[in-house]
């Protein structure tokens, strides 16, 4: 019989996934809006929109990071397979790459660097989601 309840575990995973939705989902939205923002012909509008996204994206990344550490304390890591640890390790590296690439993307003034790091951060975040579900539903 499948049951449902809202426990502290539910809140932990809810906050982890919600913050990830903002971090990665927001990048999908920014990508979709960019051509429209550029086409509006308003000087600096894409940059203003990107800065507005950053004001929610970085707090979301921080919440994903801290709930991730909380996750580690709640998962009995001593009782996991080598494969679980390897997938967690790769996911953690991708999370760090996602954050670092997004930061370089935000501060760089070179279009080539901005483009490359924007793509890298985006893809790293998406693969981190897949590996996150591999950890919990694998
Ligand atoms: C952009 C950053 C991150 C993304 C996209 C992400 C994504 C995910 C997803 C989608 C899940 C599965 C949740 C579910 O099954 O409902 C998950 C679980 C997990 N994440 Fe993350 N995560 C991120 C950051 C982190 C960080 C920084 C850590 C560790 C420091 C971490 C540790 C974990 C752990 C241990 C689980 C398994 C939780 C459990 O089994 O209860 N995550 N993550």
mmCIF file of N, CA, C and O and ligand atoms in Angstrom, residues 12-13 16-17 20 23-24 61 64-69 71-72 74-75 77 84 88 91-92 95 98 125 128-133 135-137, ligand 1:
data_model
loop_
_atom_site.group_PDB
_atom_site.id
_atom_site.type_symbol
_atom_site.label_atom_id
_atom_site.label_comp_id
_atom_site.label_asym_id
_atom_site.label_seq_id
_atom_site.Cartn_x
_atom_site.Cartn_y
_atom_site.Cartn_z
ATOM 1 N N UNK A 12 13.263 18.531 2.884
ATOM 2 C CA UNK A 12 14.669 18.589 2.432
ATOM 3 C C UNK A 12 14.748 18.390 0.919
ATOM 4 O O UNK A 12 15.346 19.222 0.209
ATOM 5 N N UNK A 13 14.142 17.330 0.435
ATOM 6 C CA UNK A 13 14.210 17.055 -1.007
ATOM 7 C C UNK A 13 13.410 18.105 -1.789
ATOM 8 O O UNK A 13 13.827 18.531 -2.869
ATOM 9 N N UNK A 16 15.585 21.059 -2.116
ATOM 10 C CA UNK A 16 16.689 20.740 -3.031
ATOM 11 C C UNK A 16 16.215 20.811 -4.470
ATOM 12 O O UNK A 16 16.825 21.462 -5.313
ATOM 13 N N UNK A 17 15.095 20.183 -4.743
ATOM 14 C CA UNK A 17 14.580 20.157 -6.121
ATOM 15 C C UNK A 17 14.032 21.518 -6.545
ATOM 16 O O UNK A 17 14.259 21.958 -7.675
ATOM 17 N N UNK A 20 16.871 23.722 -7.447
ATOM 18 C CA UNK A 20 17.427 23.253 -8.725
ATOM 19 C C UNK A 20 16.544 23.673 -9.894
ATOM 20 O O UNK A 20 17.032 24.056 -10.957
ATOM 21 N N UNK A 23 17.517 27.239 -10.580
ATOM 22 C CA UNK A 23 18.865 27.360 -11.141
ATOM 23 C C UNK A 23 18.909 26.887 -12.594
ATOM 24 O O UNK A 23 19.330 27.621 -13.481
ATOM 25 N N UNK A 24 18.433 25.655 -12.829
ATOM 26 C CA UNK A 24 18.526 25.086 -14.186
ATOM 27 C C UNK A 24 17.341 25.530 -15.044
ATOM 28 O O UNK A 24 17.499 25.938 -16.192
ATOM 29 N N UNK A 61 21.028 28.682 -6.034
ATOM 30 C CA UNK A 61 22.204 27.805 -6.059
ATOM 31 C C UNK A 61 22.702 27.539 -4.642
ATOM 32 O O UNK A 61 23.059 26.415 -4.292
ATOM 33 N N UNK A 64 20.437 25.035 -3.083
ATOM 34 C CA UNK A 64 20.723 23.698 -3.628
ATOM 35 C C UNK A 64 21.974 23.128 -2.970
ATOM 36 O O UNK A 64 22.031 21.945 -2.626
ATOM 37 N N UNK A 65 22.957 24.005 -2.758
ATOM 38 C CA UNK A 65 24.217 23.555 -2.176
ATOM 39 C C UNK A 65 24.033 23.137 -0.719
ATOM 40 O O UNK A 65 24.434 22.048 -0.317
ATOM 41 N N UNK A 66 23.346 23.976 0.061
ATOM 42 C CA UNK A 66 23.192 23.654 1.488
ATOM 43 C C UNK A 66 22.235 22.491 1.705
ATOM 44 O O UNK A 66 22.470 21.641 2.568
ATOM 45 N N UNK A 67 21.165 22.390 0.906
ATOM 46 C CA UNK A 67 20.298 21.216 1.056
ATOM 47 C C UNK A 67 21.014 19.969 0.551
ATOM 48 O O UNK A 67 20.767 18.866 1.018
ATOM 49 N N UNK A 68 21.977 20.163 -0.387
ATOM 50 C CA UNK A 68 22.787 19.042 -0.844
ATOM 51 C C UNK A 68 23.651 18.506 0.279
ATOM 52 O O UNK A 68 23.738 17.286 0.483
ATOM 53 N N UNK A 69 24.261 19.418 1.033
ATOM 54 C CA UNK A 69 25.078 18.990 2.187
ATOM 55 C C UNK A 69 24.175 18.313 3.226
ATOM 56 O O UNK A 69 24.532 17.281 3.793
ATOM 57 N N UNK A 71 21.504 16.688 2.510
ATOM 58 C CA UNK A 71 21.251 15.373 1.916
ATOM 59 C C UNK A 71 22.338 14.380 2.325
ATOM 60 O O UNK A 71 22.063 13.246 2.703
ATOM 61 N N UNK A 72 23.610 14.845 2.245
ATOM 62 C CA UNK A 72 24.719 13.946 2.564
ATOM 63 C C UNK A 72 24.596 13.434 3.997
ATOM 64 O O UNK A 72 24.819 12.253 4.275
ATOM 65 N N UNK A 74 21.895 13.060 5.654
ATOM 66 C CA UNK A 74 20.717 12.203 5.819
ATOM 67 C C UNK A 74 20.876 10.851 5.125
ATOM 68 O O UNK A 74 20.280 9.871 5.527
ATOM 69 N N UNK A 75 21.663 10.806 4.055
ATOM 70 C CA UNK A 75 21.911 9.540 3.357
ATOM 71 C C UNK A 75 23.009 8.800 4.114
ATOM 72 O O UNK A 75 24.046 9.388 4.437
ATOM 73 N N UNK A 77 25.844 7.398 3.938
ATOM 74 C CA UNK A 77 26.876 7.266 2.892
ATOM 75 C C UNK A 77 27.758 6.043 3.132
ATOM 76 O O UNK A 77 28.300 5.477 2.184
ATOM 77 N N UNK A 84 27.301 4.283 -6.233
ATOM 78 C CA UNK A 84 26.595 5.445 -5.672
ATOM 79 C C UNK A 84 27.606 6.562 -5.401
ATOM 80 O O UNK A 84 27.401 7.714 -5.761
ATOM 81 N N UNK A 88 27.730 10.115 -7.137
ATOM 82 C CA UNK A 88 27.663 11.320 -6.298
ATOM 83 C C UNK A 88 28.860 12.228 -6.568
ATOM 84 O O UNK A 88 28.728 13.438 -6.711
ATOM 85 N N UNK A 91 28.467 13.952 -9.846
ATOM 86 C CA UNK A 91 27.419 14.979 -9.711
ATOM 87 C C UNK A 91 27.955 16.206 -8.986
ATOM 88 O O UNK A 91 27.718 17.334 -9.398
ATOM 89 N N UNK A 92 28.718 15.973 -7.919
ATOM 90 C CA UNK A 92 29.248 17.095 -7.152
ATOM 91 C C UNK A 92 30.184 17.939 -8.010
ATOM 92 O O UNK A 92 30.111 19.165 -8.002
ATOM 93 N N UNK A 95 28.154 19.997 -10.318
ATOM 94 C CA UNK A 95 27.525 21.116 -9.601
ATOM 95 C C UNK A 95 28.519 22.258 -9.450
ATOM 96 O O UNK A 95 28.212 23.421 -9.718
ATOM 97 N N UNK A 98 29.033 23.790 -12.761
ATOM 98 C CA UNK A 98 27.860 24.588 -13.125
ATOM 99 C C UNK A 98 27.931 25.970 -12.486
ATOM 100 O O UNK A 98 27.708 26.985 -13.145
ATOM 101 N N UNK A 125 24.525 21.533 -15.260
ATOM 102 C CA UNK A 125 23.368 21.547 -14.373
ATOM 103 C C UNK A 125 22.347 20.475 -14.757
ATOM 104 O O UNK A 125 21.793 19.786 -13.894
ATOM 105 N N UNK A 128 23.645 17.104 -13.831
ATOM 106 C CA UNK A 128 23.594 16.966 -12.366
ATOM 107 C C UNK A 128 22.193 16.552 -11.915
ATOM 108 O O UNK A 128 22.042 15.753 -10.996
ATOM 109 N N UNK A 129 21.152 17.049 -12.596
ATOM 110 C CA UNK A 129 19.774 16.638 -12.270
ATOM 111 C C UNK A 129 19.602 15.145 -12.529
ATOM 112 O O UNK A 129 19.089 14.406 -11.683
ATOM 113 N N UNK A 130 20.072 14.701 -13.715
ATOM 114 C CA UNK A 130 19.956 13.274 -14.062
ATOM 115 C C UNK A 130 20.654 12.415 -13.012
ATOM 116 O O UNK A 130 20.081 11.453 -12.493
ATOM 117 N N UNK A 131 21.878 12.812 -12.635
ATOM 118 C CA UNK A 131 22.627 12.027 -11.646
ATOM 119 C C UNK A 131 21.992 12.124 -10.260
ATOM 120 O O UNK A 131 22.040 11.175 -9.480
ATOM 121 N N UNK A 132 21.342 13.251 -9.966
ATOM 122 C CA UNK A 132 20.630 13.386 -8.700
ATOM 123 C C UNK A 132 19.515 12.353 -8.603
ATOM 124 O O UNK A 132 19.371 11.665 -7.591
ATOM 125 N N UNK A 133 18.753 12.191 -9.690
ATOM 126 C CA UNK A 133 17.688 11.185 -9.694
ATOM 127 C C UNK A 133 18.259 9.776 -9.681
ATOM 128 O O UNK A 133 17.662 8.861 -9.135
ATOM 129 N N UNK A 135 20.780 8.977 -7.934
ATOM 130 C CA UNK A 135 21.114 8.750 -6.518
ATOM 131 C C UNK A 135 19.875 8.321 -5.729
ATOM 132 O O UNK A 135 19.952 7.477 -4.846
ATOM 133 N N UNK A 136 18.731 8.932 -6.042
ATOM 134 C CA UNK A 136 17.551 8.668 -5.211
ATOM 135 C C UNK A 136 16.639 7.593 -5.776
ATOM 136 O O UNK A 136 15.909 6.961 -5.025
ATOM 137 N N UNK A 137 16.665 7.436 -7.089
ATOM 138 C CA UNK A 137 15.741 6.462 -7.695
ATOM 139 C C UNK A 137 16.479 5.342 -8.406
ATOM 140 O O UNK A 137 15.854 4.552 -9.110
HETATM 141 C C1 LIG B 1 22.956 22.640 -9.222
HETATM 142 C C2 LIG B 1 23.085 21.862 -8.194
HETATM 143 C C3 LIG B 1 22.362 20.533 -7.935
HETATM 144 C C4 LIG B 1 21.477 19.849 -8.711
HETATM 145 C C5 LIG B 1 21.001 20.186 -10.120
HETATM 146 C C6 LIG B 1 21.034 18.681 -7.934
HETATM 147 C C7 LIG B 1 20.047 17.779 -8.336
HETATM 148 C C8 LIG B 1 19.548 16.756 -7.535
HETATM 149 C C9 LIG B 1 18.346 15.979 -7.832
HETATM 150 C C10 LIG B 1 17.437 16.202 -9.040
HETATM 151 C C11 LIG B 1 18.204 15.047 -6.825
HETATM 152 C C12 LIG B 1 17.094 13.977 -6.717
HETATM 153 C C13 LIG B 1 15.986 14.457 -5.829
HETATM 154 C C14 LIG B 1 14.816 13.464 -5.826
HETATM 155 O O1 LIG B 1 14.993 12.304 -5.939
HETATM 156 O O2 LIG B 1 13.699 13.921 -5.724
HETATM 157 C C15 LIG B 1 19.321 15.228 -5.919
HETATM 158 C C16 LIG B 1 19.556 14.438 -4.817
HETATM 159 C C17 LIG B 1 20.704 14.539 -4.064
HETATM 160 N N1 LIG B 1 21.619 15.572 -4.113
HETATM 161 FE FE1 LIG B 1 21.640 17.105 -5.407
HETATM 162 N N2 LIG B 1 21.714 18.633 -6.753
HETATM 163 C C18 LIG B 1 22.548 19.734 -6.716
HETATM 164 C C19 LIG B 1 23.441 20.045 -5.716
HETATM 165 C C20 LIG B 1 23.843 19.129 -4.748
HETATM 166 C C21 LIG B 1 24.974 19.318 -3.862
HETATM 167 C C22 LIG B 1 25.874 20.574 -3.849
HETATM 168 C C23 LIG B 1 25.078 18.182 -3.099
HETATM 169 C C24 LIG B 1 26.080 17.835 -2.024
HETATM 170 C C25 LIG B 1 26.871 18.689 -1.442
HETATM 171 C C26 LIG B 1 23.977 17.295 -3.487
HETATM 172 C C27 LIG B 1 23.715 16.072 -2.909
HETATM 173 C C28 LIG B 1 22.618 15.286 -3.199
HETATM 174 C C29 LIG B 1 22.312 14.009 -2.522
HETATM 175 C C30 LIG B 1 23.159 13.325 -1.451
HETATM 176 C C31 LIG B 1 21.102 13.551 -3.067
HETATM 177 C C32 LIG B 1 20.343 12.261 -2.676
HETATM 178 C C33 LIG B 1 19.345 12.631 -1.604
HETATM 179 C C34 LIG B 1 18.585 11.442 -1.022
HETATM 180 O O3 LIG B 1 18.794 10.305 -1.476
HETATM 181 O O4 LIG B 1 17.797 11.675 -0.097
HETATM 182 N N3 LIG B 1 23.246 17.906 -4.486
HETATM 183 N N4 LIG B 1 20.107 16.278 -6.368
#
